[in-house]
Amino acid sequence: MGGNKIVVYKEPGVVSVEDHDPPKLEVPADVAKAKGLTQKAPHGVILRNVATNICGSDQHMVRGRTTAPPGQTLGHEIMGEIIEKGDDVQFLEVGDICSVPFNIACGRCRNCKEGQTGVCLNVNPARAGSAYGYVDMGGWEGGQAQYVMVPFADFNLLKIPDREQALEKVLDLTMLSDIFPTGYHGAYTAGVTTGSTVYVAGAGPVGLAAAYSAQLLGAAAVIVGDRNADRLAQARSFGCETVDITEDASLEDQIAEILGIPEVDSAVDAVGFEASAPGKNAGEAPATVLNSIMSITRAGGKLGIPGLYVTGDPGAPDEDAKTGTLKVRLGLGWAKSHSFTTGQCPVMKYNRQLMMSILHDKAHIADAVNATVIPLDDAPRGYEEFDRGAARKYVLDPNGMIPKAS
């Protein structure tokens, strides 16, 4: 292992691919000091990344809509091959290909033991919960890189059982690190089940993953709403109904055209805080999706909210929204007895089952999200095209392993 090419946020709208030192079996110094950990990480492994993806959450940082500082390394969707392991890694071997949950978790705190790996208490000095390459998430180096260090590897990593199959199905399996479990989590926590009707707000990769997951869960009708025609076409490509929120007709009326009634059993917010109000030339309205899904979800229904909301947004349209304070119609949700589920998806709750669905040809998530492979050096182009609304999920190939697989 020589150096390590890695994607870095420079300023709003600008990323670059830079040469860094290779990762070591060490936790970030701030984490070690604040949490009383040894900086040496015999529990960790070094991965040669097979695939690593651009996520909409990364795009929020790159747009300048978080407090991410220049120099922030990027990337939390990772699938890689173990090339080095610490002395305390007992159940994994060099050469294993593994999916990396974007949640960094110790496996030892109360939350991890209760399955809440998205809010681990021991890996981030600032708050509960951590991730690779993300602002305020503990200073862990990003995974849009040739190599990455994964701590507490026996707990965190999901080994793909067969190497040949792992490489053959790499485009599906790389989605296990985040968007497939996150979309599934959104649909599952919204109560989607056999015969139910569901509305998914947002046809980006997470929204498409949520819609696909709703189908896996047995939904009778999955309706996806967005303002991007190409992304709506992608949703229709695997059997979803769609609504265009730029049209004059209300969301309720468009749903009634499809279902005969203006409401659904469940709804998923896969948009988050950079939401736009309905209409062709509508401006930003951070709470609009939350309010709309309460409006169109039946009394007693559930709302899954995997879309990202932040506590610091310097580009927000008003002062309250800059601290994540939104004008949500909680009274409406209360009156309709809605249940809400928010926060980071606890990836390990779902990733093994979803892996088995992929390996046994029951799930083809890469097709649903239009997975598109580009070299690591082309990451800036991927970010630019994704920001312009490309109906693609960009998969970076840091070490030239994806073409060999296919």
XYZ file of C-alpha atoms in Angstrom:
406
model
C 0.000 0.000 0.000
C 1.452 3.333 -1.105
C -0.486 6.573 -0.714
C -4.227 6.982 -0.579
C -6.254 8.971 -3.079
C -9.294 10.431 -1.346
C -12.140 12.818 -2.207
C -12.019 16.106 -0.286
C -14.501 18.963 0.115
C -12.766 22.255 -0.721
C -15.510 24.903 -0.761
C -19.184 25.061 -1.763
C -19.542 23.325 -5.107
C -15.946 22.120 -5.246
C -14.405 18.745 -4.449
C -11.034 17.356 -5.440
C -9.218 14.040 -5.366
C -6.069 14.377 -3.281
C -3.168 12.219 -2.182
C -3.167 11.462 1.544
C -1.093 9.183 3.711
C -2.385 5.636 3.862
C -4.679 4.851 6.797
C -3.305 3.355 10.000
C -4.899 1.119 12.595
C -5.714 4.132 14.763
C -8.847 5.929 15.887
C -8.986 9.731 15.542
C -7.065 11.435 18.335
C -10.089 13.496 19.455
C -12.215 10.379 19.789
C -9.536 8.561 21.760
C -8.997 11.473 24.133
C -12.670 12.267 24.721
C -13.841 8.686 25.084
C -10.863 7.239 26.935
C -9.894 4.889 24.128
C -6.412 3.858 23.126
C -5.507 5.479 19.833
C -4.072 2.227 18.548
C -6.866 0.116 17.101
C -6.003 -3.593 17.219
C -9.752 -4.134 16.738
C -9.601 -2.519 13.268
C -8.832 -3.478 9.683
C -7.575 -1.682 6.592
C -9.716 -2.171 3.486
C -8.786 -1.828 -0.155
C -12.013 -0.339 -1.404
C -13.807 -2.292 -4.096
C -16.608 0.255 -4.463
C -17.601 3.468 -2.718
C -20.593 5.601 -3.607
C -21.595 9.254 -3.766
C -24.528 9.891 -1.430
C -27.072 12.688 -1.261
C -25.901 13.319 2.286
C -22.437 14.075 0.898
C -24.051 16.478 -1.541
C -25.489 18.554 1.309
C -21.938 19.172 2.528
C -20.619 19.917 -0.936
C -23.373 22.465 -1.526
C -22.227 24.283 1.605
C -25.418 23.422 3.465
C -23.677 22.079 6.557
C -20.891 23.304 8.808
C -18.343 21.017 7.095
C -14.938 22.744 7.002
C -12.730 22.893 3.902
C -10.571 19.784 3.882
C -13.371 17.503 5.100
C -12.783 14.070 3.577
C -15.859 12.457 2.090
C -17.511 9.096 1.731
C -19.444 6.741 3.992
C -20.751 4.118 1.520
C -18.011 1.506 1.349
C -17.422 -2.073 0.250
C -13.877 -3.367 0.442
C -11.338 -6.170 0.747
C -9.393 -6.640 3.980
C -5.669 -6.188 3.352
C -4.520 -5.736 6.972
C -6.069 -6.565 10.309
C -5.275 -5.841 13.924
C -4.303 -8.465 16.485
C -7.726 -8.323 18.141
C -9.708 -9.117 14.974
C -10.769 -12.709 15.540
C -13.414 -13.614 12.976
C -12.317 -11.959 9.738
C -9.343 -12.683 7.485
C -7.180 -10.846 4.978
C -8.862 -11.274 1.579
C -12.435 -11.175 2.909
C -14.726 -8.818 1.001
C -17.050 -6.949 3.300
C -19.789 -4.347 3.317
C -19.195 -1.466 5.731
C -22.233 0.008 7.515
C -21.981 3.772 7.329
C -22.677 3.884 11.067
C -19.454 3.555 13.052
C -20.305 1.585 16.166
C -18.304 0.183 19.060
C -20.555 -2.810 19.741
C -20.028 -2.327 23.474
C -22.115 0.629 24.638
C -25.736 0.435 25.764
C -27.109 1.663 22.443
C -25.090 -0.788 20.363
C -26.141 -3.667 22.617
C -29.766 -2.623 22.077
C -29.299 -2.570 18.289
C -29.230 1.227 17.990
C -25.933 1.337 16.119
C -26.792 4.674 14.508
C -26.383 6.367 17.875
C -23.307 4.623 19.318
C -22.083 6.432 22.440
C -18.342 5.771 22.131
C -17.179 6.910 18.686
C -17.968 10.628 18.504
C -17.049 13.274 21.081
C -19.712 15.686 19.824
C -22.873 13.583 20.032
C -24.241 10.068 19.785
C -23.694 8.513 16.376
C -20.858 8.586 13.901
C -20.018 7.991 10.241
C -17.037 7.952 7.922
C -16.168 11.197 6.189
C -18.951 13.356 7.595
C -19.146 16.671 9.407
C -19.581 16.510 13.218
C -19.326 12.729 13.131
C -16.088 12.218 15.019
C -13.351 13.016 12.520
C -13.166 9.569 10.895
C -11.531 9.672 7.465
C -13.828 9.293 4.476
C -14.242 6.207 2.363
C -14.360 7.760 -1.116
C -10.793 6.625 -1.308
C -8.535 3.776 -2.282
C -8.209 2.602 1.336
C -10.034 3.114 4.607
C -9.665 2.033 8.227
C -12.663 0.336 9.851
C -12.645 0.132 13.681
C -14.282 -2.595 15.786
C -14.219 -4.673 12.640
C -15.586 -7.937 14.012
C -18.713 -6.051 15.045
C -19.061 -3.592 12.165
C -18.221 -5.528 9.020
C -20.609 -7.745 7.081
C -18.580 -10.392 5.253
C -19.869 -11.402 1.824
C -19.662 -15.211 2.064
C -18.330 -15.968 -1.414
C -15.654 -13.784 -3.023
C -16.598 -14.609 -6.611
C -20.253 -13.850 -5.960
C -19.314 -10.666 -4.117
C -17.511 -9.356 -7.187
C -20.194 -10.586 -9.582
C -22.912 -8.702 -7.674
C -20.805 -5.765 -6.545
C -23.178 -3.083 -7.845
C -26.040 -4.438 -5.754
C -23.920 -5.277 -2.721
C -22.292 -1.848 -2.543
C -25.742 -0.428 -1.763
C -25.785 -2.362 1.539
C -23.570 0.198 3.250
C -26.306 2.843 3.290
C -29.055 3.490 0.769
C -30.632 0.033 0.581
C -30.928 -0.401 4.374
C -31.826 3.298 4.737
C -34.592 3.063 2.145
C -35.788 -0.197 3.668
C -35.719 1.381 7.130
C -37.871 4.243 5.854
C -40.453 1.878 4.401
C -40.347 -0.584 7.307
C -40.743 2.065 10.002
C -43.591 3.590 7.989
C -45.402 0.290 8.467
C -45.397 -0.774 4.818
C -46.724 -4.310 4.533
C -48.682 -6.642 2.271
C -51.406 -4.752 0.423
C -50.610 -1.311 1.808
C -50.380 1.941 -0.118
C -47.341 4.162 0.343
C -46.165 7.577 -0.795
C -42.404 8.189 -1.071
C -41.359 11.834 -1.219
C -38.204 12.144 -3.303
C -36.904 10.107 -6.242
C -33.214 10.420 -5.488
C -31.312 7.221 -4.702
C -32.668 6.875 -1.146
C -36.215 7.543 -2.320
C -35.868 4.979 -5.083
C -34.423 2.506 -2.570
C -37.373 3.184 -0.255
C -39.831 2.655 -3.101
C -38.112 -0.583 -4.143
C -38.084 -1.715 -0.506
C -41.802 -0.988 -0.214
C -42.335 -3.372 -3.100
C -40.217 -6.020 -1.347
C -42.389 -5.550 1.741
C -45.517 -6.257 -0.297
C -47.051 -2.845 -0.911
C -50.010 -2.865 -3.306
C -49.225 0.594 -4.653
C -46.055 2.680 -4.351
C -46.327 6.321 -5.398
C -43.171 8.418 -5.757
C -43.236 12.214 -5.840
C -40.520 14.504 -7.177
C -39.970 17.551 -9.395
C -37.328 15.883 -11.592
C -38.800 14.187 -14.673
C -35.815 11.875 -15.219
C -35.914 10.627 -11.649
C -39.657 10.042 -11.859
C -39.066 8.029 -15.034
C -36.521 5.941 -13.127
C -39.166 5.220 -10.465
C -41.632 4.119 -13.137
C -38.976 1.807 -14.624
C -39.537 -0.678 -11.791
C -43.279 -0.335 -11.421
C -43.938 2.708 -9.266
C -46.687 5.236 -9.830
C -45.459 8.832 -9.850
C -46.654 12.351 -9.135
C -44.994 15.563 -10.296
C -45.046 18.120 -7.500
C -44.439 20.967 -9.948
C -47.937 20.478 -11.398
C -50.843 22.737 -10.467
C -52.885 19.843 -9.099
C -52.403 19.258 -5.374
C -50.621 16.205 -4.034
C -53.931 14.979 -2.608
C -55.642 15.284 -5.985
C -52.821 13.473 -7.798
C -52.916 10.627 -5.259
C -56.707 10.426 -5.627
C -56.257 10.058 -9.405
C -54.164 6.944 -8.737
C -55.873 5.377 -5.710
C -59.390 6.778 -5.841
C -58.890 8.405 -2.445
C -56.566 11.289 -1.473
C -54.591 9.407 1.169
C -52.155 6.557 1.702
C -51.510 4.104 4.521
C -47.860 5.094 4.945
C -45.408 7.751 3.807
C -41.637 8.143 3.594
C -39.685 11.409 3.588
C -36.593 10.752 1.482
C -35.942 14.441 0.788
C -34.857 16.044 4.061
C -34.102 19.621 4.872
C -33.340 20.983 1.387
C -36.952 20.541 0.305
C -38.801 22.765 -2.171
C -42.451 23.784 -1.911
C -44.897 22.471 -4.559
C -45.173 24.354 -7.827
C -42.986 25.075 -10.852
C -41.055 28.024 -9.480
C -41.435 27.343 -5.764
C -38.665 28.252 -3.378
C -37.116 26.272 -0.571
C -39.360 25.311 2.324
C -37.579 22.989 4.770
C -40.708 21.606 6.458
C -42.837 21.187 3.345
C -42.300 17.435 2.920
C -42.921 16.686 6.590
C -46.172 18.642 6.457
C -47.291 17.140 3.154
C -46.781 13.539 4.274
C -48.826 14.206 7.404
C -51.535 15.664 5.197
C -51.832 12.649 2.886
C -51.262 9.808 5.381
C -54.390 8.271 6.877
C -55.281 8.673 10.533
C -53.375 6.047 12.485
C -50.716 5.755 9.796
C -46.937 5.849 10.156
C -44.234 8.094 8.716
C -40.675 6.967 8.039
C -38.229 9.876 7.869
C -34.812 8.742 6.592
C -34.317 12.095 4.831
C -31.530 14.089 6.490
C -32.267 16.959 8.878
C -29.417 18.899 10.484
C -28.781 21.152 13.453
C -26.546 23.511 11.475
C -27.467 24.807 8.001
C -25.735 28.085 7.084
C -27.625 28.295 3.781
C -31.113 27.901 5.243
C -33.875 30.272 4.054
C -34.609 31.632 7.554
C -32.911 32.005 10.912
C -34.848 29.215 12.622
C -34.018 26.708 9.904
C -30.317 27.478 10.303
C -30.477 25.563 13.602
C -32.885 22.893 12.372
C -35.961 24.557 13.885
C -38.748 23.964 11.365
C -42.403 24.956 11.129
C -43.847 21.471 11.345
C -47.610 21.001 11.790
C -47.197 18.720 14.775
C -50.802 19.383 15.752
C -51.942 17.726 12.536
C -49.769 14.692 13.161
C -50.991 14.500 16.742
C -54.647 14.768 15.698
C -54.179 11.940 13.203
C -52.291 9.745 15.729
C -49.305 9.458 13.438
C -46.140 7.637 14.442
C -42.813 9.157 13.325
C -39.429 7.447 13.021
C -36.395 9.648 12.407
C -32.615 9.470 12.580
C -29.765 7.489 11.069
C -30.718 4.049 9.869
C -29.173 1.335 12.092
C -27.736 -0.465 9.082
C -26.898 -3.694 10.870
C -30.576 -4.221 11.667
C -31.200 -4.925 7.988
C -28.013 -5.452 5.989
C -27.596 -9.210 6.412
C -31.158 -9.969 5.322
C -30.892 -7.605 2.371
C -27.557 -9.182 1.423
C -29.235 -12.586 1.295
C -31.993 -11.162 -0.898
C -29.330 -9.914 -3.314
C -27.272 -13.110 -3.285
C -30.379 -15.201 -4.003
C -31.595 -12.912 -6.806
C -34.617 -11.603 -4.934
C -33.389 -7.995 -4.955
C -31.838 -5.991 -7.782
C -31.361 -2.632 -6.126
C -28.613 -1.460 -8.525
C -31.089 -1.469 -11.412
C -33.690 0.397 -9.362
C -31.301 3.242 -8.516
C -29.518 3.201 -11.914
C -26.052 2.448 -10.527
C -23.398 4.076 -12.714
C -19.693 3.294 -12.304
C -17.053 6.020 -12.687
C -13.358 6.120 -11.716
C -12.384 7.682 -8.390
C -10.619 10.479 -10.270
C -13.949 11.408 -11.862
C -15.623 12.025 -8.500
C -15.833 15.819 -9.110
C -17.799 15.154 -12.295
C -20.054 12.740 -10.434
C -20.817 15.358 -7.807
C -21.567 17.976 -10.468
C -23.919 15.736 -12.422
C -25.645 14.471 -9.286
C -26.160 18.061 -8.123
C -27.811 18.866 -11.458
C -30.329 16.093 -10.853
C -28.910 13.124 -12.765
C -31.124 10.082 -12.277
C -28.147 7.937 -11.322
C -26.425 6.482 -8.297
C -22.724 7.108 -8.822
C -20.451 4.247 -7.790
C -16.747 5.085 -7.594
C -14.200 2.420 -8.587
C -11.082 3.338 -6.578
C -8.878 0.379 -7.445
C -10.105 -0.864 -10.808
C -11.836 -3.904 -9.300
C -15.349 -3.365 -10.647
C -14.495 -3.822 -14.363
C -12.567 -6.971 -13.462
C -15.651 -8.254 -11.667
C -17.944 -7.728 -14.622
